[in-house]
XYZ file of C-alpha atoms in Angstrom:
746
model
C -11.813 49.780 -52.959
C -12.756 50.356 -49.194
C -12.948 47.195 -47.095
C -16.479 46.178 -45.838
C -17.116 47.227 -42.311
C -17.461 44.112 -40.084
C -20.738 43.994 -38.048
C -20.108 43.104 -34.483
C -22.738 41.748 -32.214
C -23.956 44.367 -29.711
C -21.971 44.264 -26.545
C -23.912 42.983 -23.504
C -24.133 45.359 -20.666
C -21.961 44.329 -17.659
C -23.980 42.444 -14.771
C -23.310 42.579 -11.219
C -22.556 39.134 -9.659
C -21.785 38.446 -6.029
C -17.748 37.117 -5.776
C -18.829 34.148 -3.697
C -21.506 33.506 -6.597
C -19.090 33.728 -9.386
C -16.377 31.662 -7.656
C -18.578 28.900 -6.639
C -20.344 28.614 -10.073
C -16.789 28.688 -11.653
C -15.226 26.012 -9.282
C -18.012 23.846 -9.500
C -17.799 23.583 -13.511
C -14.077 23.018 -12.671
C -14.585 20.202 -10.334
C -17.168 18.498 -12.431
C -14.937 18.580 -15.501
C -12.066 17.401 -13.299
C -14.008 14.407 -11.915
C -15.838 13.482 -15.409
C -13.109 14.197 -17.963
C -9.815 13.531 -15.789
C -9.562 11.666 -12.790
C -12.517 8.934 -12.487
C -12.763 5.657 -14.525
C -15.855 4.597 -16.526
C -17.173 1.573 -14.842
C -18.054 0.250 -18.209
C -14.370 0.031 -19.700
C -12.313 1.042 -16.673
C -10.687 3.827 -18.530
C -10.180 7.399 -18.109
C -10.730 9.856 -21.219
C -6.717 9.873 -21.699
C -6.235 6.222 -21.722
C -9.289 5.632 -23.864
C -8.297 8.164 -26.576
C -4.693 6.728 -26.609
C -5.832 3.213 -27.333
C -8.280 4.266 -30.055
C -5.619 6.454 -31.613
C -3.289 3.413 -31.784
C -6.231 1.362 -33.281
C -6.233 4.289 -35.989
C -2.608 3.845 -36.456
C -3.370 -0.046 -37.224
C -0.837 -0.916 -34.211
C -2.228 -4.516 -33.609
C -0.600 -7.337 -31.808
C 0.479 -8.708 -35.272
C 2.048 -5.766 -36.764
C 5.000 -3.560 -36.216
C 5.800 -1.059 -33.453
C 5.392 2.700 -33.927
C 7.347 5.380 -31.806
C 5.389 6.592 -28.869
C 6.130 10.178 -29.968
C 3.805 9.335 -33.047
C 1.474 7.852 -30.963
C 1.522 10.907 -28.324
C 1.297 13.501 -31.352
C -1.788 12.005 -32.816
C -3.407 11.975 -29.405
C -2.674 15.679 -28.482
C -3.426 16.837 -32.459
C -6.759 15.020 -32.862
C -8.171 14.050 -29.340
C -6.539 15.271 -25.886
C -5.602 18.602 -26.083
C -3.104 18.464 -23.129
C 0.803 18.271 -22.288
C 2.797 15.751 -24.235
C 4.122 14.782 -20.660
C 1.067 13.752 -19.144
C -0.133 11.795 -21.999
C 3.130 9.868 -22.491
C 3.141 9.104 -18.631
C -0.289 7.436 -18.997
C 0.931 5.449 -22.308
C 3.966 4.175 -20.061
C 1.991 3.088 -17.198
C -0.485 0.981 -19.768
C 2.623 -0.658 -20.781
C 4.484 -1.198 -17.384
C 4.068 -4.993 -16.320
C 4.772 -4.300 -12.762
C 1.958 -1.755 -12.657
C -0.623 -3.013 -14.841
C -1.873 -6.798 -14.270
C -2.784 -6.939 -18.064
C -1.021 -4.218 -20.014
C -3.102 -2.678 -22.781
C 0.258 -1.571 -24.551
C 3.205 -3.635 -25.721
C 6.125 -1.418 -25.046
C 9.644 -1.862 -26.632
C 12.391 -0.050 -25.199
C 12.870 1.483 -21.603
C 9.511 1.693 -19.874
C 10.906 2.241 -16.399
C 11.342 -0.423 -13.695
C 10.093 -1.357 -10.376
C 13.466 0.458 -8.680
C 11.187 3.754 -9.539
C 13.702 4.807 -12.496
C 11.311 6.619 -14.985
C 10.939 5.355 -18.940
C 13.091 6.646 -21.594
C 12.056 9.634 -23.750
C 9.143 9.058 -26.124
C 11.452 9.738 -29.226
C 13.203 6.436 -27.982
C 10.489 4.259 -27.176
C 7.902 2.197 -29.470
C 4.539 0.410 -28.863
C 1.726 -1.401 -30.281
C -1.449 -2.646 -28.820
C -2.059 -5.846 -26.782
C -4.796 -8.540 -26.992
C -6.691 -7.213 -23.995
C -6.659 -3.814 -25.719
C -8.159 -5.347 -29.068
C -10.736 -7.182 -26.730
C -11.741 -3.662 -25.252
C -12.195 -1.988 -28.715
C -13.607 -5.116 -30.383
C -16.927 -3.682 -32.149
C -15.955 -0.128 -32.666
C -16.848 -0.502 -36.191
C -20.045 -2.145 -35.399
C -22.218 0.592 -34.051
C -21.440 -0.918 -30.569
C -21.066 2.352 -28.645
C -21.786 6.099 -29.208
C -19.389 8.533 -30.864
C -18.876 12.352 -30.152
C -17.215 15.024 -32.037
C -13.560 15.729 -30.648
C -12.420 19.135 -29.167
C -12.042 20.953 -32.538
C -15.032 19.365 -34.376
C -12.727 17.466 -37.105
C -12.620 14.056 -36.120
C -15.013 11.658 -33.990
C -14.138 9.427 -30.947
C -15.851 6.796 -28.743
C -17.667 7.849 -25.768
C -17.010 4.459 -24.195
C -15.399 1.369 -25.202
C -16.977 -1.632 -26.338
C -14.841 -3.574 -23.335
C -15.333 -7.469 -24.095
C -12.474 -7.468 -21.497
C -13.404 -6.550 -17.872
C -10.626 -3.949 -17.518
C -11.981 -1.784 -14.248
C -11.404 -4.790 -12.187
C -8.702 -6.457 -14.112
C -6.200 -3.627 -14.190
C -7.479 -1.412 -11.636
C -7.489 2.295 -11.540
C -6.573 5.327 -9.119
C -7.135 8.897 -9.469
C -7.613 12.016 -7.264
C -10.419 14.593 -8.242
C -11.865 17.512 -6.562
C -13.395 16.448 -3.186
C -13.242 12.498 -4.175
C -10.604 9.873 -5.123
C -10.820 6.224 -6.735
C -8.298 3.433 -5.787
C -8.899 0.001 -7.419
C -6.402 -2.851 -7.033
C -6.221 -5.198 -10.105
C -7.881 -8.664 -10.071
C -7.673 -11.953 -12.126
C -9.368 -12.108 -15.212
C -10.168 -15.689 -14.698
C -11.651 -15.355 -11.449
C -13.674 -12.398 -12.607
C -15.131 -14.276 -15.537
C -16.271 -17.046 -13.123
C -17.905 -14.340 -11.093
C -19.510 -12.830 -13.996
C -20.816 -16.119 -15.213
C -22.141 -16.977 -12.145
C -24.121 -13.373 -12.117
C -25.568 -14.274 -15.339
C -27.194 -17.048 -13.608
C -27.832 -15.611 -10.428
C -28.412 -12.007 -10.755
C -28.814 -11.592 -6.967
C -25.782 -13.147 -5.619
C -24.516 -12.061 -2.490
C -21.272 -10.415 -1.792
C -20.016 -13.548 0.253
C -20.835 -15.677 -2.599
C -18.986 -13.669 -5.620
C -15.965 -13.173 -3.154
C -15.861 -17.093 -2.951
C -15.154 -16.556 -6.676
C -13.132 -13.366 -6.567
C -11.225 -13.781 -3.292
C -8.931 -10.855 -3.438
C -6.603 -8.499 -5.635
C -4.269 -10.187 -8.068
C -1.231 -7.844 -8.399
C 1.490 -7.623 -10.680
C 4.099 -7.748 -8.521
C 2.594 -10.781 -6.406
C 3.034 -10.866 -2.755
C 1.017 -12.187 -0.070
C -2.652 -10.914 0.901
C -2.782 -11.508 4.988
C -5.999 -9.822 5.407
C -8.699 -11.517 7.417
C -11.601 -13.071 5.070
C -14.393 -11.112 7.089
C -12.536 -7.753 6.341
C -12.121 -8.551 2.642
C -15.942 -9.424 2.460
C -16.721 -6.222 3.770
C -14.323 -3.998 1.861
C -16.151 -5.500 -1.286
C -19.804 -5.100 0.437
C -19.000 -1.395 0.914
C -16.753 -0.636 -1.886
C -14.184 0.883 0.558
C -11.463 -0.689 2.642
C -7.951 -2.008 2.225
C -6.231 -5.103 2.321
C -2.809 -5.787 4.066
C 0.075 -7.139 1.930
C 3.100 -8.551 2.376
C 6.325 -9.143 0.416
C 6.718 -12.817 -0.318
C 9.971 -14.192 1.407
C 11.649 -17.607 1.830
C 14.597 -18.868 4.001
C 17.986 -20.243 2.333
C 20.085 -22.286 4.103
C 23.867 -21.652 4.197
C 26.916 -23.738 5.548
C 27.570 -23.870 9.257
C 24.117 -23.370 10.389
C 24.044 -19.914 8.726
C 20.969 -18.799 6.769
C 19.615 -15.806 4.987
C 16.293 -14.362 4.096
C 15.551 -13.650 0.436
C 12.902 -11.591 -0.826
C 11.308 -12.671 -4.169
C 7.980 -10.510 -4.519
C 7.726 -6.880 -3.730
C 4.467 -5.224 -2.255
C 2.499 -3.534 -5.046
C 3.703 0.181 -5.989
C 6.520 -0.077 -3.406
C 10.044 1.114 -5.613
C 12.368 -1.475 -4.484
C 15.415 1.078 -4.636
C 13.408 3.166 -2.081
C 12.752 0.153 0.211
C 16.572 -0.863 0.191
C 17.559 2.828 1.199
C 14.784 2.801 4.190
C 16.064 -0.460 5.370
C 19.668 0.735 5.097
C 18.907 3.944 6.869
C 17.319 1.725 9.833
C 20.534 -0.180 10.014
C 22.922 2.961 10.224
C 20.383 4.246 13.156
C 20.816 1.097 14.728
C 16.993 0.758 14.612
C 16.840 -3.013 13.267
C 19.125 -5.118 16.069
C 18.277 -8.444 14.450
C 19.643 -7.463 10.955
C 23.045 -7.583 9.942
C 23.034 -6.521 6.227
C 20.760 -5.740 3.029
C 21.929 -6.679 -0.660
C 20.174 -6.127 -3.875
C 20.909 -8.839 -6.061
C 18.011 -8.479 -8.326
C 18.525 -8.677 -12.040
C 15.291 -9.584 -14.073
C 13.553 -11.270 -11.034
C 13.448 -9.460 -7.537
C 16.182 -10.854 -5.299
C 16.531 -8.818 -1.962
C 18.669 -10.680 0.567
C 18.518 -9.854 4.531
C 21.449 -11.198 6.584
C 20.537 -11.674 10.301
C 23.039 -10.875 13.145
C 23.665 -14.256 13.847
C 22.130 -17.762 12.910
C 20.159 -17.803 16.593
C 17.976 -15.273 15.093
C 14.189 -16.514 14.292
C 13.554 -15.746 10.391
C 9.906 -15.125 11.724
C 10.886 -12.501 14.225
C 13.626 -10.875 11.667
C 10.944 -10.788 8.871
C 8.376 -9.390 11.332
C 10.442 -6.672 12.532
C 10.838 -5.385 9.049
C 7.087 -5.714 8.205
C 6.482 -3.478 11.225
C 9.163 -0.771 10.198
C 9.426 -0.878 6.301
C 7.368 -1.155 3.232
C 7.710 -5.005 3.126
C 4.192 -4.669 4.296
C 1.847 -2.219 3.003
C -1.844 -1.582 3.062
C -3.606 -1.508 -0.604
C -6.415 0.748 -0.489
C -9.910 -0.087 -2.379
C -12.417 2.885 -2.770
C -14.596 1.881 -6.046
C -15.530 5.223 -6.863
C -16.315 5.200 -10.575
C -18.397 6.998 -13.136
C -21.539 5.076 -13.938
C -23.576 4.631 -17.214
C -25.017 8.085 -16.823
C -21.713 9.766 -16.062
C -22.481 10.012 -12.445
C -19.580 9.270 -9.728
C -20.643 7.184 -7.089
C -18.961 4.184 -4.904
C -20.248 0.646 -6.199
C -19.706 -2.462 -4.512
C -18.424 -5.478 -6.145
C -21.743 -6.839 -7.275
C -22.384 -3.396 -8.748
C -19.306 -3.263 -10.577
C -19.876 -6.771 -12.014
C -23.465 -6.044 -12.845
C -22.361 -2.669 -14.612
C -20.253 -4.474 -16.794
C -22.701 -7.169 -17.619
C -25.163 -4.442 -18.554
C -22.756 -2.723 -20.862
C -22.152 -5.962 -22.676
C -25.822 -6.739 -23.047
C -26.061 -3.142 -24.442
C -23.121 -3.756 -26.798
C -24.480 -7.173 -27.667
C -27.749 -5.774 -28.960
C -26.162 -2.683 -30.865
C -23.874 -5.138 -32.683
C -26.725 -7.372 -33.546
C -28.478 -4.722 -34.900
C -25.785 -3.249 -37.037
C -25.412 -6.887 -38.100
C -29.067 -7.551 -38.880
C -29.124 -4.185 -40.775
C -26.191 -5.601 -43.227
C -27.858 -9.163 -43.403
C -30.987 -7.451 -44.602
C -29.148 -5.557 -47.116
C -27.635 -8.646 -48.388
C -30.687 -10.432 -48.557
C -32.416 -8.011 -50.628
C -29.729 -7.990 -52.905
C -29.647 -11.932 -53.185
C -33.301 -11.821 -53.804
C -32.898 -9.351 -56.962
C -30.239 -11.693 -58.162
C -32.320 -14.812 -58.153
C -35.039 -13.087 -59.927
C -32.295 -11.989 -62.693
C -31.311 -15.951 -62.880
C -35.135 -17.130 -63.001
C -35.934 -14.643 -65.775
C -32.338 -14.373 -67.181
C -33.066 -14.023 -71.032
C -36.137 -11.633 -70.225
C -33.563 -9.482 -68.183
C -30.954 -9.439 -70.862
C -33.416 -8.461 -73.412
C -34.617 -5.452 -71.361
C -31.196 -4.490 -70.842
C -30.392 -4.491 -74.622
C -33.220 -2.894 -75.720
C -34.424 -0.343 -73.411
C -32.787 3.183 -73.097
C -33.460 3.368 -69.305
C -33.463 -0.371 -68.273
C -33.776 0.334 -64.470
C -37.346 1.474 -64.342
C -38.603 -1.166 -66.683
C -36.755 -3.854 -64.513
C -38.279 -2.482 -61.324
C -41.974 -2.487 -62.847
C -41.640 -5.958 -64.539
C -40.220 -7.742 -62.056
C -41.239 -5.458 -58.835
C -37.558 -4.823 -57.931
C -36.470 -2.308 -55.395
C -34.255 0.711 -56.662
C -31.132 -1.285 -54.823
C -32.027 -4.455 -56.387
C -32.376 -3.031 -59.654
C -29.293 -1.381 -59.334
C -27.227 -4.458 -58.297
C -28.509 -6.713 -61.470
C -27.440 -3.519 -63.703
C -24.010 -3.639 -62.005
C -23.546 -7.648 -62.411
C -20.890 -9.000 -64.404
C -21.200 -11.477 -67.075
C -19.196 -13.884 -65.249
C -21.532 -13.891 -62.435
C -24.331 -15.537 -64.676
C -22.652 -18.899 -64.420
C -25.110 -21.697 -63.025
C -22.468 -22.191 -59.942
C -23.075 -18.440 -59.079
C -26.825 -19.362 -58.777
C -26.073 -22.242 -56.400
C -23.620 -19.931 -54.105
C -26.170 -17.179 -53.997
C -28.932 -19.843 -52.973
C -26.660 -21.308 -50.266
C -25.768 -17.755 -49.118
C -29.192 -16.591 -48.771
C -30.525 -19.757 -46.826
C -27.336 -19.123 -44.333
C -28.160 -15.293 -44.042
C -31.735 -16.044 -43.587
C -30.651 -18.438 -40.540
C -28.509 -15.751 -39.083
C -31.284 -13.098 -39.533
C -33.423 -15.557 -37.210
C -30.781 -15.916 -34.855
C -30.074 -12.182 -34.665
C -33.878 -11.251 -33.972
C -33.938 -13.526 -31.317
C -30.958 -11.970 -29.749
C -32.096 -8.617 -30.094
C -35.500 -9.635 -28.474
C -34.570 -12.203 -25.794
C -32.343 -11.472 -22.563
C -31.988 -15.239 -22.109
C -30.354 -15.531 -25.388
C -28.114 -12.749 -24.978
C -27.067 -13.966 -21.342
C -26.020 -17.159 -23.293
C -23.990 -15.435 -26.017
C -22.268 -13.467 -23.182
C -21.272 -16.646 -21.264
C -19.875 -17.840 -24.427
C -17.753 -14.750 -24.644
C -16.763 -14.759 -21.203
C -15.673 -18.525 -21.341
C -13.562 -17.691 -24.523
C -12.249 -14.845 -22.558
C -11.208 -17.021 -19.601
C -9.588 -19.660 -22.368
C -7.475 -16.609 -23.789
C -6.441 -14.893 -20.625
C -6.821 -17.910 -17.813
C -4.533 -19.828 -15.873
C -3.210 -21.750 -18.858
C -1.601 -18.614 -20.384
C 1.604 -16.839 -18.780
C -0.319 -13.876 -17.464
C -3.248 -16.069 -16.014
C -1.690 -17.641 -13.386
C -2.593 -16.058 -9.987
C 0.507 -13.864 -8.395
C -0.744 -12.494 -5.412
C -1.220 -15.486 -2.806
C -4.612 -15.331 -0.752
C -2.760 -16.190 2.875
C -4.438 -16.353 6.138
C -4.233 -13.736 8.450
C -1.099 -14.275 10.243
C -0.922 -14.706 14.127
C 0.484 -12.353 16.168
C 4.292 -12.612 16.486
C 5.972 -11.241 19.550
C 8.676 -9.137 18.534
C 11.050 -8.314 21.174
C 12.358 -4.775 21.672
C 15.808 -5.706 20.427
C 14.384 -6.623 17.100
C 13.646 -3.067 16.715
C 16.158 -1.135 18.730
C 19.944 -1.912 18.909
C 20.798 -2.776 22.014
C 24.408 -1.789 22.956
C 26.293 -2.492 26.289
C 27.461 0.821 27.845
C 28.689 2.260 31.198
C 26.892 5.474 32.537
C 29.238 7.974 34.492
C 28.387 10.723 36.673
C 31.145 12.658 38.085
C 31.007 14.736 41.542
C 30.331 17.950 39.669
C 27.317 16.552 37.819
C 28.717 15.786 34.269
C 27.175 12.561 32.736
C 28.160 10.542 29.759
C 28.072 7.001 28.521
C 31.138 4.868 27.131
C 30.812 1.816 25.215
C 31.250 -1.386 27.037
C 30.304 -2.515 30.528
C 32.994 -1.434 33.115
C 35.818 -2.354 30.792
C 36.374 1.044 29.549
C 35.131 3.358 32.783
C 38.973 2.903 34.053
C 40.237 4.754 31.397
C 37.889 7.716 31.682
C 39.276 11.184 32.404
C 37.633 13.719 34.390
C 37.950 17.540 34.415
C 40.677 18.980 36.589
C 39.080 19.289 40.141
C 36.414 16.682 39.265
C 36.454 13.051 40.092
C 34.298 9.848 39.737
C 30.999 9.568 41.534
C 28.599 7.074 39.816
C 29.370 4.277 37.613
C 26.274 1.961 36.420
C 26.389 -0.887 33.711
C 23.522 -0.354 31.424
C 22.324 -0.704 27.760
C 21.429 1.978 25.388
C 17.605 0.763 25.708
C 17.583 1.191 29.417
C 16.084 4.235 31.172
C 18.425 5.707 33.783
C 16.682 7.071 36.899
C 18.498 10.075 38.794
C 17.259 11.141 42.217
C 18.025 14.742 43.254
C 18.483 16.038 46.877
C 14.960 17.596 46.201
C 13.445 14.329 46.227
C 12.285 14.366 42.470
C 13.448 11.462 40.157
C 14.195 12.492 36.484
C 14.548 10.112 33.805
C 17.175 9.723 30.995
C 17.187 7.547 27.791
C 20.264 5.409 27.493
C 20.903 6.013 23.844
C 20.527 9.965 24.366
C 23.042 10.288 26.793
C 26.316 11.972 25.471
C 28.996 9.840 24.180
C 32.485 10.193 22.579
C 35.733 11.572 23.992
C 34.438 14.486 25.789
C 33.497 15.120 29.488
C 29.918 14.447 28.645
C 27.024 17.218 29.350
C 25.994 18.859 32.749
C 22.902 16.847 34.232
C 21.261 20.303 34.708
C 21.297 20.847 30.925
C 19.625 17.523 30.499
C 17.024 17.963 33.564
C 15.456 20.978 35.133
C 17.308 20.080 38.561
C 16.965 22.723 41.200
C 19.615 25.470 41.429
C 20.981 24.118 44.827
C 20.422 20.440 44.171
C 22.461 17.698 43.303
C 22.294 14.231 42.234
C 22.219 11.797 45.044
C 21.630 8.491 43.261
C 21.839 7.023 39.812
C 20.641 3.598 38.803
C 19.012 1.687 35.904
C 15.311 1.353 35.639
C 14.008 -2.544 35.621
C 10.142 -2.825 35.166
C 8.579 -4.657 38.058
C 11.523 -3.644 40.451
C 10.938 -2.092 43.816
C 13.317 0.989 45.244
C 14.225 1.940 48.750
C 14.074 5.427 48.945
C 15.189 7.703 51.963
C 16.194 11.254 53.125
C 18.855 12.563 55.019
C 16.163 13.008 58.200
C 16.065 9.235 58.462
C 12.862 8.722 56.819
C 12.122 6.599 53.773
C 9.871 3.915 52.036
C 9.667 1.404 49.452
C 8.169 2.519 45.906
C 7.477 0.792 42.765
C 10.238 1.889 40.269
C 7.553 2.190 37.523
C 5.956 4.752 39.776
C 9.107 6.977 39.670
C 9.288 7.379 35.753
C 9.161 10.810 34.563
C 7.923 11.832 31.417
C 9.244 15.443 31.340
C 12.370 17.540 32.050
C 10.931 18.636 35.164
C 10.898 15.026 36.893
C 8.707 13.718 39.378
C 8.190 14.567 42.971
C 8.422 10.977 44.848
C 10.197 11.877 48.419
C 8.925 14.695 50.258
C 11.908 15.690 52.402
C 11.142 17.474 55.658
C 12.715 20.956 56.608
C 16.666 21.209 56.579
C 16.591 17.637 54.922
C 17.414 16.165 51.517
C 16.994 13.092 49.603
C 19.939 10.779 50.355
C 19.518 7.115 48.987
C 17.602 5.398 46.161
C 18.655 1.852 46.017
C 17.232 -1.307 44.247
C 15.586 -4.013 46.284
C 16.627 -7.790 45.266
C 13.716 -9.718 44.661
C 14.707 -11.938 47.546
C 15.755 -9.450 50.197
C 14.162 -9.431 53.592
C 15.999 -6.990 55.534
C 17.200 -3.475 55.551
C 20.567 -2.063 56.867
C 20.792 1.784 57.514
C 23.821 3.658 58.596
C 23.931 7.331 59.690
C 26.741 10.007 59.645
C 27.144 9.280 63.511
C 28.346 5.693 62.353
C 25.842 3.925 63.840
C 24.306 0.588 61.751
C 20.847 -0.661 62.337
C 19.346 -3.927 60.625
C 15.685 -4.717 60.415
C 13.077 -6.373 58.662
C 12.295 -5.175 55.359
C 8.396 -5.849 55.816
C 8.665 -2.939 58.408
C 8.956 -0.441 55.705
C 5.651 0.562 53.974
C 5.289 0.511 50.062
C 3.898 4.198 48.977
C 3.911 5.782 45.505
C 5.282 9.273 47.390
C 5.548 11.060 50.718
C 7.969 11.241 53.585
C 7.586 7.874 54.684
C 8.388 6.377 58.047
C 11.592 6.657 60.391
C 14.197 4.148 59.646
C 16.759 4.918 61.905
C 16.718 7.835 64.837
C 20.094 10.238 65.212
C 21.013 12.420 68.007
C 23.273 14.154 65.545
C 23.491 14.309 61.847
C 21.381 12.319 59.594
C 21.080 9.162 57.493
C 24.407 8.316 55.288
C 23.211 5.517 53.359
C 20.790 2.506 53.375
C 20.311 -0.938 51.317
C 18.186 -3.793 51.328
C 19.531 -7.436 51.060
C 18.923 -11.022 52.263
C 19.845 -11.533 55.587
C 20.783 -15.420 55.367
C 23.456 -14.318 52.898
C 25.250 -11.477 55.017
C 25.606 -7.739 54.388
C 28.112 -6.892 51.878
C 30.075 -3.588 51.657
C 33.108 -2.406 49.508
C 36.429 -1.435 50.819
C 38.409 0.085 47.735
C 38.653 -2.692 45.417
C 37.559 -5.329 47.977
C 34.250 -6.685 48.941
C 33.791 -7.750 52.383
C 30.486 -10.182 53.826
C 29.462 -9.991 57.618
C 27.339 -12.807 58.199
C 26.994 -12.723 62.103
C 24.465 -9.392 62.231
C 22.309 -10.367 65.598
C 24.396 -7.566 67.176
C 22.841 -5.114 65.041
C 19.408 -6.432 64.331
C 16.734 -4.307 66.091
C 13.520 -2.705 64.880
C 12.691 0.052 62.650
C 13.433 3.589 64.130
C 16.145 2.428 66.686
C 19.666 4.363 66.903
C 21.741 1.366 65.850
C 25.397 0.421 67.231
C 28.805 1.030 65.851
C 29.535 -1.053 62.700
C 31.969 -3.753 62.607
C 35.734 -3.440 62.309
C 36.634 -2.721 58.542
C 33.422 -0.802 57.859
C 34.053 2.150 55.487
C 34.876 5.271 57.043
C 32.662 7.189 54.325
C 29.700 5.471 56.098
C 28.552 3.905 52.747
C 27.742 0.513 51.553
C 29.402 1.202 48.422
């Protein structure tokens, strides 16, 4: 027998569509689907579709708080198979987050097994873990079987699922939400339920309450991991007014006193969503890289509770300065973002402020209350109809029995004789003989009276908004008792602190200060050795090279070099080559000219002044801060004349009042310091005149203390200087006996 031919619909002719138009149309559809069906929570129940389907599937599995647990694999399988056709990993991750007490302030899933930890470790596989619903989750779904919300068909049309949950629990703000969609995102931190209930009750009475008033009732987020909120109140109010902002959150810490005046800082609460293990690694890296000079060690002594021990370098370190340095350089202080971008009741994304979100919840509860009341009213009406029929039967019992015994079709006869409805007549015919007792009639009359009172109450509830507001207020008061401060979860965890006063953190708190000696050889090789002076004597140089400059410094210091070209170069102390080698050529570190040499090496001291001069005998005073160079090319300060070179760069003591210069001709001159001008750059003025040769060295000193120079390992001071005192630009006189033959003050 030949198979019948399948009739196919006629093929549509191809259409010419611009690529840009087709792409934009399809991408817009994808974007809208991502926004509404994945990433943004609904303002009414605070859930994304995957979370809503998870809770509904668990309710269908009867995983009530009083019942036993079921494997998470079973829950995930039902969700994927019936409601949410996506990957099992994504669904399980969503389930895990609802059970993590460190991620969700009011867990909606009670997990049994390994659901991850605050260190950032993942949960066990779903075949090992088990789950059931919690009381807040049951409150979210209370009324699903009472026509409280709309249902829709699932993706395959075989099941039905709620569009939104009735939400007797203010989940959006209580548990918060986060998500990234196409072109928009949401980030809502958790809050305290008792504070939210207070604000909602206040809004019921004062619908136009200001944000400032609401913030007094909801002073800020209440995060599951605790911490201290140190954002100024005006910033918090502004964030809640606009629906966007951030809050500065710090770890909670305390000082533990030890013996012999020692102490340690203990962190007991972590900032929200900061993995503890990653934080410890970060602090350890900073210690290794010598970026935390005040901290000696970090230890993680956590068990079920967080206990992070920070050991200071010594007992003289101020604990406040120590922890402030860590706040600035680690995630012990974070900013918790607020972006209340949610889907409203029309499924349209928009950014709401605090009042908008709370009012949207109240509006949803008002609608749910009306729908539940109508559903109950219909049930009451049906029951009253039956009870009215039963009472008619009791009043005419003998006649009813006779009709039933004698008539072939008693139902229409009963309906006609006693003016009964079809439902009433059917109920009378289905009555048991036991129900004909006198006591049963009394019970029916009592039930009818109670239901009639309930019917009046329900009708008033449906028609009167004020009556509904009272009912919602009672619900919120009950919710506050169940989840408020009197319960284990209800106590506020995040302290609302005041904005901390700025604590001055010295440089050494952020950078390791280590004593070093900077060495520059005659051939221009530079390096640093540990210690100040004690290791310099043991330093070896390349064959044919020798010591030239030796300067005591610290790793945080900036080192100034003066080239013969009159340019100053800047090196960072901690960047100088270390180790047992000979260092590196200065030319590899700065752009020194081919024929130029280093003529001076000194440590930069902020606010200090320098005496700079060239071999032509000209010089001036310059602020040390003015010679700092930002690039390898250096900074031109001294403009040397033709045939001359830069020769001197010497620090001027704060109490100096005189300058001593000595030339290659071995002539010494002493004159007042105030005769030398202060310039930013230039050639300067003539310090000393020479018939032959040029300037060899110069220094500033305090005349009353005498002029000092070095001879080998000894130091000599000449206090009687009248013979060499003159005015600037004189020739000078031969120095005293014992002056160095190299014509250097040393």
